[in-house]
PDB file of C-alpha atoms and ligand atoms in Angstrom:
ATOM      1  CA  UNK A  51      55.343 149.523  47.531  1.00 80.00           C
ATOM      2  CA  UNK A  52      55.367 148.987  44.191  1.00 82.00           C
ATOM      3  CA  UNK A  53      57.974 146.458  41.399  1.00 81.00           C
ATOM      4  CA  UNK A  54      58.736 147.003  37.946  1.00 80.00           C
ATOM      5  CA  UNK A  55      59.285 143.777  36.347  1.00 81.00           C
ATOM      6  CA  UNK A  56      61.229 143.646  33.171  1.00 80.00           C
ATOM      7  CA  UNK A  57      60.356 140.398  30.997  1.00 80.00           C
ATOM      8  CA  UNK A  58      63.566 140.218  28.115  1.00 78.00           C
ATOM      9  CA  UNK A  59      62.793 139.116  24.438  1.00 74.00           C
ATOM     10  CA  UNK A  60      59.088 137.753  25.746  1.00 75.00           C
ATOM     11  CA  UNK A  61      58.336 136.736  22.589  1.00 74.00           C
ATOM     12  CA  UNK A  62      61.704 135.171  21.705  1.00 72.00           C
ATOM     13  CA  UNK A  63      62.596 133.402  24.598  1.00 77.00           C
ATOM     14  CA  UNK A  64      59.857 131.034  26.277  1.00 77.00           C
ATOM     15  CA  UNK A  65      60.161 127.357  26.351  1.00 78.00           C
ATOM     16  CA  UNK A  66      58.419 125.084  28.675  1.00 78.00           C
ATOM     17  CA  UNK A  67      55.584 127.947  30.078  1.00 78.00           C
ATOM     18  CA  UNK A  68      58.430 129.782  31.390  1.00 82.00           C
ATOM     19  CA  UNK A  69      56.349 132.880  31.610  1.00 84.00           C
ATOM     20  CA  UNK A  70      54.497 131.208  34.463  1.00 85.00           C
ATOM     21  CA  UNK A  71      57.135 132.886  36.194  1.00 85.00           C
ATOM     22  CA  UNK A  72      56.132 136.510  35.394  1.00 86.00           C
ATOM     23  CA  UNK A  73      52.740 135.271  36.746  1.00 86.00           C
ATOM     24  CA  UNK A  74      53.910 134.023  39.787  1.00 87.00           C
ATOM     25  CA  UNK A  75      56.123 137.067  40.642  1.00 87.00           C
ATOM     26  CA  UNK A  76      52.865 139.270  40.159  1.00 89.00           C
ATOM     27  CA  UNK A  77      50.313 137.258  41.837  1.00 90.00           C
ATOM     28  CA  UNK A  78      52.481 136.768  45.013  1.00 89.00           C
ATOM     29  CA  UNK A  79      52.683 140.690  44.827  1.00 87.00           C
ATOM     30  CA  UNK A  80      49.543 141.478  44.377  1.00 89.00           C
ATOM     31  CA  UNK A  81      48.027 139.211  46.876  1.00 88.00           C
ATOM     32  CA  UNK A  82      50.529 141.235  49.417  1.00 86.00           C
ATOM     33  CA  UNK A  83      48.846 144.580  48.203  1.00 87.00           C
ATOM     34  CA  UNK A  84      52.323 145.412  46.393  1.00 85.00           C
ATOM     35  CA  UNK A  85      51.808 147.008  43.064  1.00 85.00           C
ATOM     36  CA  UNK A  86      53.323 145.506  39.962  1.00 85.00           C
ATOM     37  CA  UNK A  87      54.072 146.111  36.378  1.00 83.00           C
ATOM     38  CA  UNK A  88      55.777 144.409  33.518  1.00 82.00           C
ATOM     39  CA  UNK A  89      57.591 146.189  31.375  1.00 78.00           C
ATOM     40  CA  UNK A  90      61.223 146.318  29.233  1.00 62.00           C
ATOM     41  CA  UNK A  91      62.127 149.599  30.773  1.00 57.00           C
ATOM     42  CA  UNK A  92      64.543 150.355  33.625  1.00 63.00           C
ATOM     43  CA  UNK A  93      63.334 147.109  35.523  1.00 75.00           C
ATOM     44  CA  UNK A  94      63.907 146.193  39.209  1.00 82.00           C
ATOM     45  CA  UNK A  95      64.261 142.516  38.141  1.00 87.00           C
ATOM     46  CA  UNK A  96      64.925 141.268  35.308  1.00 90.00           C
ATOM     47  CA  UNK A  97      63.842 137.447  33.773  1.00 89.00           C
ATOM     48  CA  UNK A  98      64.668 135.560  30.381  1.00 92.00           C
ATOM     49  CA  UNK A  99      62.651 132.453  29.573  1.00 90.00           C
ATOM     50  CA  UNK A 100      64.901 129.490  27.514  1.00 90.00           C
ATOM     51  CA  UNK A 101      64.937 129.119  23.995  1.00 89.00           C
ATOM     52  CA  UNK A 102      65.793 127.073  20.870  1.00 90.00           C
ATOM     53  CA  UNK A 103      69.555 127.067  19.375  1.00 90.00           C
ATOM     54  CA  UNK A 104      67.798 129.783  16.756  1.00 91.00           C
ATOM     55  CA  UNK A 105      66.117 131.782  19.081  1.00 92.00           C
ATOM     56  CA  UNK A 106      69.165 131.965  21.360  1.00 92.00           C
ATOM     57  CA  UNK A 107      71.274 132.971  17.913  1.00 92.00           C
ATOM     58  CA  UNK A 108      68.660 136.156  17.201  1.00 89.00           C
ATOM     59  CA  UNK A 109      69.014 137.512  21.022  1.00 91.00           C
ATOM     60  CA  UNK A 110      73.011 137.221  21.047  1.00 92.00           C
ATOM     61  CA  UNK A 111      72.798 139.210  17.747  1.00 93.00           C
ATOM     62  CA  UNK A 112      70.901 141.714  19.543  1.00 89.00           C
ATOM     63  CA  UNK A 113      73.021 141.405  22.742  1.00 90.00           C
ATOM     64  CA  UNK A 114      75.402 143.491  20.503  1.00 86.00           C
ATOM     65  CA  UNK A 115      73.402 146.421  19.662  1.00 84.00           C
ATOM     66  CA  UNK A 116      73.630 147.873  23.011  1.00 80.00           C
ATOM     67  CA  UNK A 117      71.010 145.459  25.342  1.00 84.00           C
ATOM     68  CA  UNK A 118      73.479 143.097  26.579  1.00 89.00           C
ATOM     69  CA  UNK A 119      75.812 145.828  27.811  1.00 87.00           C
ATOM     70  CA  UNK A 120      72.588 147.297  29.883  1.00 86.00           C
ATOM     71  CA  UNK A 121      71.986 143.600  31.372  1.00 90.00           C
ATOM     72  CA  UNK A 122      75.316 143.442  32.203  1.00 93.00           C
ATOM     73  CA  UNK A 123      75.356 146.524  34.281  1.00 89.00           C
ATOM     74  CA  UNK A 124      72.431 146.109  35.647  1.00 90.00           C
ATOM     75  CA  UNK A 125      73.632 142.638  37.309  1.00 94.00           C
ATOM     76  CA  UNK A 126      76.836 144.581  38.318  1.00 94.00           C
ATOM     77  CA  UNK A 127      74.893 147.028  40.482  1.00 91.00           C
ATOM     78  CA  UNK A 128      73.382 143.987  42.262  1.00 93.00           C
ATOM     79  CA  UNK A 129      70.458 144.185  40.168  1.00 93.00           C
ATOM     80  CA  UNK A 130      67.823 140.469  40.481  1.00 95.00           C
ATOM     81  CA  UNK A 131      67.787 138.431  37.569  1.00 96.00           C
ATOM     82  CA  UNK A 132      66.251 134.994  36.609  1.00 96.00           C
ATOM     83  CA  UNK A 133      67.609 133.163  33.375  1.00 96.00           C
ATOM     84  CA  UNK A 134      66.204 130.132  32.172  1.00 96.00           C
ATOM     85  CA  UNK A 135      67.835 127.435  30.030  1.00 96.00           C
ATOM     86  CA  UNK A 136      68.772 129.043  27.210  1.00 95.00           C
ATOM     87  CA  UNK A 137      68.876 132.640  28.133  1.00 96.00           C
ATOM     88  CA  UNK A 138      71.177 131.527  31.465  1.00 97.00           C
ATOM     89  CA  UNK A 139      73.475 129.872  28.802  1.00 97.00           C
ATOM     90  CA  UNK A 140      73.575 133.287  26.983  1.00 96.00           C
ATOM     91  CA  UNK A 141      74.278 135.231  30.316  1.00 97.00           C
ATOM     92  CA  UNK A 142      77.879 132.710  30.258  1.00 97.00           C
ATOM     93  CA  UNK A 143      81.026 133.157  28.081  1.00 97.00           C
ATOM     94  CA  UNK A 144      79.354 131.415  24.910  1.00 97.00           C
ATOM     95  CA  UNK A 145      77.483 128.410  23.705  1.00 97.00           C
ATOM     96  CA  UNK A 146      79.010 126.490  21.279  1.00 97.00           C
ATOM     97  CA  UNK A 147      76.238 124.880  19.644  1.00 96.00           C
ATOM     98  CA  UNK A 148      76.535 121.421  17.924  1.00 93.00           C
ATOM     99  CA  UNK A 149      76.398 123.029  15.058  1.00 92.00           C
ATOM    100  CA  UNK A 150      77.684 127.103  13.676  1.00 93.00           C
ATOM    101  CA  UNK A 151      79.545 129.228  14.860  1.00 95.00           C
ATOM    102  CA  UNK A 152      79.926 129.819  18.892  1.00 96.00           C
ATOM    103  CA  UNK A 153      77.277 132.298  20.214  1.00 96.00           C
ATOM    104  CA  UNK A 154      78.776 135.144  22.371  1.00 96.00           C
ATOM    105  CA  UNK A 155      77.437 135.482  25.949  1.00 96.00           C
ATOM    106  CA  UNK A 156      77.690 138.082  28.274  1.00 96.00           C
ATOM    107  CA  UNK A 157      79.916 137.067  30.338  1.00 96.00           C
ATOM    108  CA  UNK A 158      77.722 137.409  33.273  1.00 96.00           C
ATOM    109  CA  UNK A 159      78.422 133.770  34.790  1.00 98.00           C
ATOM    110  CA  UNK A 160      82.137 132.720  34.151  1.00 98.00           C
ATOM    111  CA  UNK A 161      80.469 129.138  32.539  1.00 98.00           C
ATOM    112  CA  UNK A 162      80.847 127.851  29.346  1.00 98.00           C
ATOM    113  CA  UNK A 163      78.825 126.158  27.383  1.00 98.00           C
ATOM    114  CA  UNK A 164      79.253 123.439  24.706  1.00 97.00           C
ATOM    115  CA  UNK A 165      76.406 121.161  22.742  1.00 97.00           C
ATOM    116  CA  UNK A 166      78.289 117.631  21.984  1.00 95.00           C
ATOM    117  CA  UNK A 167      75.706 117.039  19.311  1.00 93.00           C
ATOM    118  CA  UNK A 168      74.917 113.037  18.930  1.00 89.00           C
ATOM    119  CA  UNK A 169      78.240 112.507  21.291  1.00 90.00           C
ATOM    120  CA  UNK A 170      76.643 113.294  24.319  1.00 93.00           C
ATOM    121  CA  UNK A 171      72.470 112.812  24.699  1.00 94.00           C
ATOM    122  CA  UNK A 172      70.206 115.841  25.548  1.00 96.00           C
ATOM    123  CA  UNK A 173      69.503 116.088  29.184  1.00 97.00           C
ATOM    124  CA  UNK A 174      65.903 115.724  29.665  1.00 97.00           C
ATOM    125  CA  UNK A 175      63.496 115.159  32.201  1.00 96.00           C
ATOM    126  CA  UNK A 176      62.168 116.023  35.938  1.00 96.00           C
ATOM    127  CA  UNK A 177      65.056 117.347  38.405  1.00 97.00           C
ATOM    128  CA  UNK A 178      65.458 118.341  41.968  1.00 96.00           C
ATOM    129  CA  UNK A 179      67.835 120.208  43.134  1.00 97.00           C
ATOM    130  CA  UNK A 180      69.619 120.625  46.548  1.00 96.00           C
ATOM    131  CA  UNK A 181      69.063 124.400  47.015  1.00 96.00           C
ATOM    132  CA  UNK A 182      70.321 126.284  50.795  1.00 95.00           C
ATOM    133  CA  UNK A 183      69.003 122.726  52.065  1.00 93.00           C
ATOM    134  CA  UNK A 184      65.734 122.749  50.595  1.00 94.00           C
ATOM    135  CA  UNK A 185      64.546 121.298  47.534  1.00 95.00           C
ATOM    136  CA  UNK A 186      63.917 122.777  43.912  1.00 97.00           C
ATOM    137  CA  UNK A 187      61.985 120.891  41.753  1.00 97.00           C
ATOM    138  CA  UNK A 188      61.430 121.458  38.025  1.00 96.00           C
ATOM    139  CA  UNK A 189      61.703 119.646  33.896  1.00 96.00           C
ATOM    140  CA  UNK A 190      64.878 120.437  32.310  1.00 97.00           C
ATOM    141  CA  UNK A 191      65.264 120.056  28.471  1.00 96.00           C
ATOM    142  CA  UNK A 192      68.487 121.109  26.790  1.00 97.00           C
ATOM    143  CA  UNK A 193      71.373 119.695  24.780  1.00 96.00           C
ATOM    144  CA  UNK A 194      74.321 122.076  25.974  1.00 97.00           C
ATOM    145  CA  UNK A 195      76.122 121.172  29.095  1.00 98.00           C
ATOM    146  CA  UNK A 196      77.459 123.712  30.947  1.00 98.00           C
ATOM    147  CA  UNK A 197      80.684 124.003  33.006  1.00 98.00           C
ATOM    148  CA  UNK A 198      81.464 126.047  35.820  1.00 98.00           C
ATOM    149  CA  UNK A 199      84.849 129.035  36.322  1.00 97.00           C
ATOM    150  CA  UNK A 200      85.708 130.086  39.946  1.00 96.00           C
ATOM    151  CA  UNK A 201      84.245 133.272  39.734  1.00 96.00           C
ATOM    152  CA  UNK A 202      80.810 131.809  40.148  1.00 97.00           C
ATOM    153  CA  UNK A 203      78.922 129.950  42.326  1.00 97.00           C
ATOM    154  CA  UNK A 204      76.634 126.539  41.804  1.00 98.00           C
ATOM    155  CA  UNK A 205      73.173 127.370  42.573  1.00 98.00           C
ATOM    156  CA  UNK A 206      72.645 124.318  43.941  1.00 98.00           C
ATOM    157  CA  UNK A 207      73.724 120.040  44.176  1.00 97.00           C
ATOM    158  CA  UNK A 208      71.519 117.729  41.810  1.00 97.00           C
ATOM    159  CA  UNK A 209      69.540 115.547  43.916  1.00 95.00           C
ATOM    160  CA  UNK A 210      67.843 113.796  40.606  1.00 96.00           C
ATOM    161  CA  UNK A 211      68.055 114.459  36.848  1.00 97.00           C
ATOM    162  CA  UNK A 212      71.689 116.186  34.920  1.00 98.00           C
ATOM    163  CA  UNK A 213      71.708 119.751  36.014  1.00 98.00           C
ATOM    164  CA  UNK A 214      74.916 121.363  34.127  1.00 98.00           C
ATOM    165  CA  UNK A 215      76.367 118.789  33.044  1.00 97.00           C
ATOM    166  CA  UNK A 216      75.477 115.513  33.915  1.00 97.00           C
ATOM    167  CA  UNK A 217      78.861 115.295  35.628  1.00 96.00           C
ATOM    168  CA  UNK A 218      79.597 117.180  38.090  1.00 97.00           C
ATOM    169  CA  UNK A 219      76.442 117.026  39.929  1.00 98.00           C
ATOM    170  CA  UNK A 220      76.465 121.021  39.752  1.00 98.00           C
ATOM    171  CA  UNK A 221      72.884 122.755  38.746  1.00 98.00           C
ATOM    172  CA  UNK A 222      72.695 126.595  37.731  1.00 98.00           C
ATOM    173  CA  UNK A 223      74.853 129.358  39.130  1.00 98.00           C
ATOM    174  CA  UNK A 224      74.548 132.480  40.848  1.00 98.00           C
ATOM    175  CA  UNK A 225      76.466 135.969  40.456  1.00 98.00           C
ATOM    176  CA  UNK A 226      75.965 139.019  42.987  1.00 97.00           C
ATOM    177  CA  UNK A 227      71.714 138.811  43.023  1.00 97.00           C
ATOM    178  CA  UNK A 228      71.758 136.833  39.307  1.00 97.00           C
ATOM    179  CA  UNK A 229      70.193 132.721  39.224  1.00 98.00           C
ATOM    180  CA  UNK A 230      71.144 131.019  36.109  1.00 98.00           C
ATOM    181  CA  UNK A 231      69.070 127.667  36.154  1.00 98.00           C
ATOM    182  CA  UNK A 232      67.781 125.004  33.791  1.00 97.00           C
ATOM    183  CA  UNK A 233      64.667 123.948  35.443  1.00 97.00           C
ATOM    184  CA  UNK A 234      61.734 124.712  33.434  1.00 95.00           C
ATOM    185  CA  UNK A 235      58.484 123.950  34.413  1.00 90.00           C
ATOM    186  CA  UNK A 236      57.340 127.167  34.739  1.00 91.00           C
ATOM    187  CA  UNK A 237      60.303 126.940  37.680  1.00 96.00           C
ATOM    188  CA  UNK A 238      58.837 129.475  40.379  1.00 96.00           C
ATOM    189  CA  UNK A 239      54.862 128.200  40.803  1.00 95.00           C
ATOM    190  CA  UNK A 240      56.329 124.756  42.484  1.00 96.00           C
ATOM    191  CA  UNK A 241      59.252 127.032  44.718  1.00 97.00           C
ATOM    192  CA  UNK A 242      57.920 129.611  46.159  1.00 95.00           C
ATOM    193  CA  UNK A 243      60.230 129.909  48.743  1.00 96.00           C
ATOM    194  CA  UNK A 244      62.692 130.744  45.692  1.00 97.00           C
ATOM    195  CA  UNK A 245      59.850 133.213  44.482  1.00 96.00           C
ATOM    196  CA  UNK A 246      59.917 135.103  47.279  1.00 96.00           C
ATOM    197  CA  UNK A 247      63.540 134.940  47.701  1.00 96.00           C
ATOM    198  CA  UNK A 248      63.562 136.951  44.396  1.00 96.00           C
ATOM    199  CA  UNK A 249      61.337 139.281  45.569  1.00 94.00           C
ATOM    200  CA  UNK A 250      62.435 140.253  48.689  1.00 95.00           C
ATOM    201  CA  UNK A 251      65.951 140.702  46.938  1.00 95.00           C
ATOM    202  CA  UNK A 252      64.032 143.380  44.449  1.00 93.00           C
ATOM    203  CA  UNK A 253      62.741 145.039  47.801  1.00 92.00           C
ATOM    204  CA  UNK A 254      65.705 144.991  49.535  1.00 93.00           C
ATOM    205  CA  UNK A 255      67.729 146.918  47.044  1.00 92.00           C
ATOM    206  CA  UNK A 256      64.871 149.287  46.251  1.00 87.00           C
ATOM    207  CA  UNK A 257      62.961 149.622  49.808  1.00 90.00           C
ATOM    208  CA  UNK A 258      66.241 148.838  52.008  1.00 92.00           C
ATOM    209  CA  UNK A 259      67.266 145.969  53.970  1.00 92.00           C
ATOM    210  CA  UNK A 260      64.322 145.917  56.228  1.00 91.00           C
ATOM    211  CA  UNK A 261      61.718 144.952  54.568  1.00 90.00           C
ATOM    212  CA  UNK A 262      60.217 141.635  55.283  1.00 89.00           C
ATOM    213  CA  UNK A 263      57.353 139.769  53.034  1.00 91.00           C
ATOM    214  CA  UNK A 264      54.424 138.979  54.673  1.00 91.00           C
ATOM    215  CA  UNK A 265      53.985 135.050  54.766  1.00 92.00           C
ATOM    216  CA  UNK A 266      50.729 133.520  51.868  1.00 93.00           C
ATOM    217  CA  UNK A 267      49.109 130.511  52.238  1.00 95.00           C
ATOM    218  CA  UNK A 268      50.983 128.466  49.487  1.00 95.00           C
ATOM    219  CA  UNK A 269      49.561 124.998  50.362  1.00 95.00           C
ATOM    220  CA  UNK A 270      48.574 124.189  46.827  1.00 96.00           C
ATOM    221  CA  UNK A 271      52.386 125.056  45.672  1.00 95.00           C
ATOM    222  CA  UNK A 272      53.909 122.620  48.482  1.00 95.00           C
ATOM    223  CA  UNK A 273      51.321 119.858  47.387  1.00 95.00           C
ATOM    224  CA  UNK A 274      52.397 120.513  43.498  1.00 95.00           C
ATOM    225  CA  UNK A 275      56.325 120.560  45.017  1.00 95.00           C
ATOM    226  CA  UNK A 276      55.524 117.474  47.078  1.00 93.00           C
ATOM    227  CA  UNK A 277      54.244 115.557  44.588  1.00 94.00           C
ATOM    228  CA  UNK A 278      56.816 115.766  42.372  1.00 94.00           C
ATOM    229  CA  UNK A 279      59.234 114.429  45.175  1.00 94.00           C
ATOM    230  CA  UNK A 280      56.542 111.602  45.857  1.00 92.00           C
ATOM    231  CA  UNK A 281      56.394 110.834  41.813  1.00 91.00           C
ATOM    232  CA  UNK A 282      60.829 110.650  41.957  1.00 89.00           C
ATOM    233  CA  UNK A 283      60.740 108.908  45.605  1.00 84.00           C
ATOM    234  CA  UNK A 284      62.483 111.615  47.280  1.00 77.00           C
ATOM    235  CA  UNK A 285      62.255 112.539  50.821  1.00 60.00           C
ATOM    236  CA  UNK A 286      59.823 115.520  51.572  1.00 51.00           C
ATOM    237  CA  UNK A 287      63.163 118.041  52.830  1.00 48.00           C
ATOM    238  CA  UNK A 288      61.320 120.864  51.711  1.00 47.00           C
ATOM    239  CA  UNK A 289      59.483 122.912  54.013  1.00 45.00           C
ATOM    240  CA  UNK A 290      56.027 120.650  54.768  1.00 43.00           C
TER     241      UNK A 290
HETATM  242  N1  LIG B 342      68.994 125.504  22.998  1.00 88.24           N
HETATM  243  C1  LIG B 342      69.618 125.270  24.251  1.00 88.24           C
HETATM  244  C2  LIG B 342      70.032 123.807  24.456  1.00 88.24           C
HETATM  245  O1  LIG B 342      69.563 122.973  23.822  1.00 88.24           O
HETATM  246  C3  LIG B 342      68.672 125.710  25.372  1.00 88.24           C
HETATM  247  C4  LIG B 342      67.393 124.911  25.379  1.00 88.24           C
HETATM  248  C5  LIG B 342      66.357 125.498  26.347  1.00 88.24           C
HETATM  249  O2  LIG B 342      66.268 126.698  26.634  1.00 88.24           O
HETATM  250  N2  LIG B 342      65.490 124.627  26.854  1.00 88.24           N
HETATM  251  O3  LIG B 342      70.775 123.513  25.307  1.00 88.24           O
END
């Protein structure tokens, strides 16, 4: 078997190691004997690392010159995607930043997003998320606070830390086979059972709905999960 991995606006978008993820996606291939390559090009999944207000500004320019519309589709036909801060802001309606003019989204998510500037403080620090029962655990940075339509779901319930808003206890959101999250960190090293729920996604839609991943021994990435529950107090819910 083999995955193409498409990695948007690398150099543009990637705050907080968020390429860690592209590493994790294609060691926990290759350590199954599944071939992998990253690429821009007709991708089986897709992932966008956050960015600065400027950054974000540059890749919703570009969004226009024909990209966005070939994101868009691709989510539409149930393709896997992983956005990241920033970038899962840009997949909403808009972000209004604190400052300039709104940036267009795609529309992806029905969210909206909106920077309060010095009216509302950045929401910063270590979070853990409520995930299908299990826990998420990652560092979220960002100013803009993001707010939920009906025609998308929460990815999870924040357990510790702001999530989308810092109000509604809401953290991400997820579309047909699209996560929109703002845990950094890089997010998938410390949640590998979300890693793997990415990937067998991917092989599902490409290999059919058979396929099954082979379990790895991820006892270092439980003990780095673990220990950020044990550093916030939390009760070990996820798997060991
Ligand atoms: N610039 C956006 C904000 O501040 C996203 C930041 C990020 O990707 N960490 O909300």
């Amino acid at each position: 078997m083999k995955l193409t991995i498409g990695h948007l606006y690398p150099d543009l978008m990637n705050l907080y190691s968020d390429c860690g993820n592209i590493i994790c996606l294609v060691r926990r291939c290759q350590w199954r004997g599944i071939e992998v390559e990253v690429k821009e090009v007709s991708p089986d999944i897709l992932f966008m690392g956050g960015g600065q207000d400027r950054q974000q500004k540059i890749v919703a320019e570009d969004f226009k010159k024909g990209r966005g519309e070939e994101i868009k589709e691709f989510i539409e036909n149930g393709g896997v995607g992983l956005f990241i801060c920033g970038a899962y802001q840009l997949m909403g309606k808009f972000y209004r930043p604190a400052e300039g003019p709104d940036l267009e989204g795609l529309g992806v998510f029905d969210i909206e997003t909106y920077h309060f500037g010095k009216k509302k403080p950045r929401c910063i620090g270590n979070i853990v998320v409520d995930w299908q029962g299990k826990t998420l655990v990652g560092f979220e940075n960002h100013g803009g606070r993001t707010y939920l339509g009906d025609k998308v779901k929460t990815l999870g319930k924040v357990l510790y830390g702001h999530g989308n808003n810092s109000e509604d206890g809401t953290e991400g959101a997820v579309y047909k086979n699209a996560f929109g999250t703002y845990l950094h960190g890089a997010l998938l090293p410390k949640n590998p059972h979300l890693a793997d729920h990415l990937i067998e996604l991917t092989l599902k839609n490409k290999y059919g709905p058979d396929v099954k991943l082979p379990p790895l021994d991820d006892t270092l990435e439980w003990q780095a999960h673990n220990a950020v529950l044990r550093k916030l107090k939390l009760s070990l819910r996820s798997f060991k």
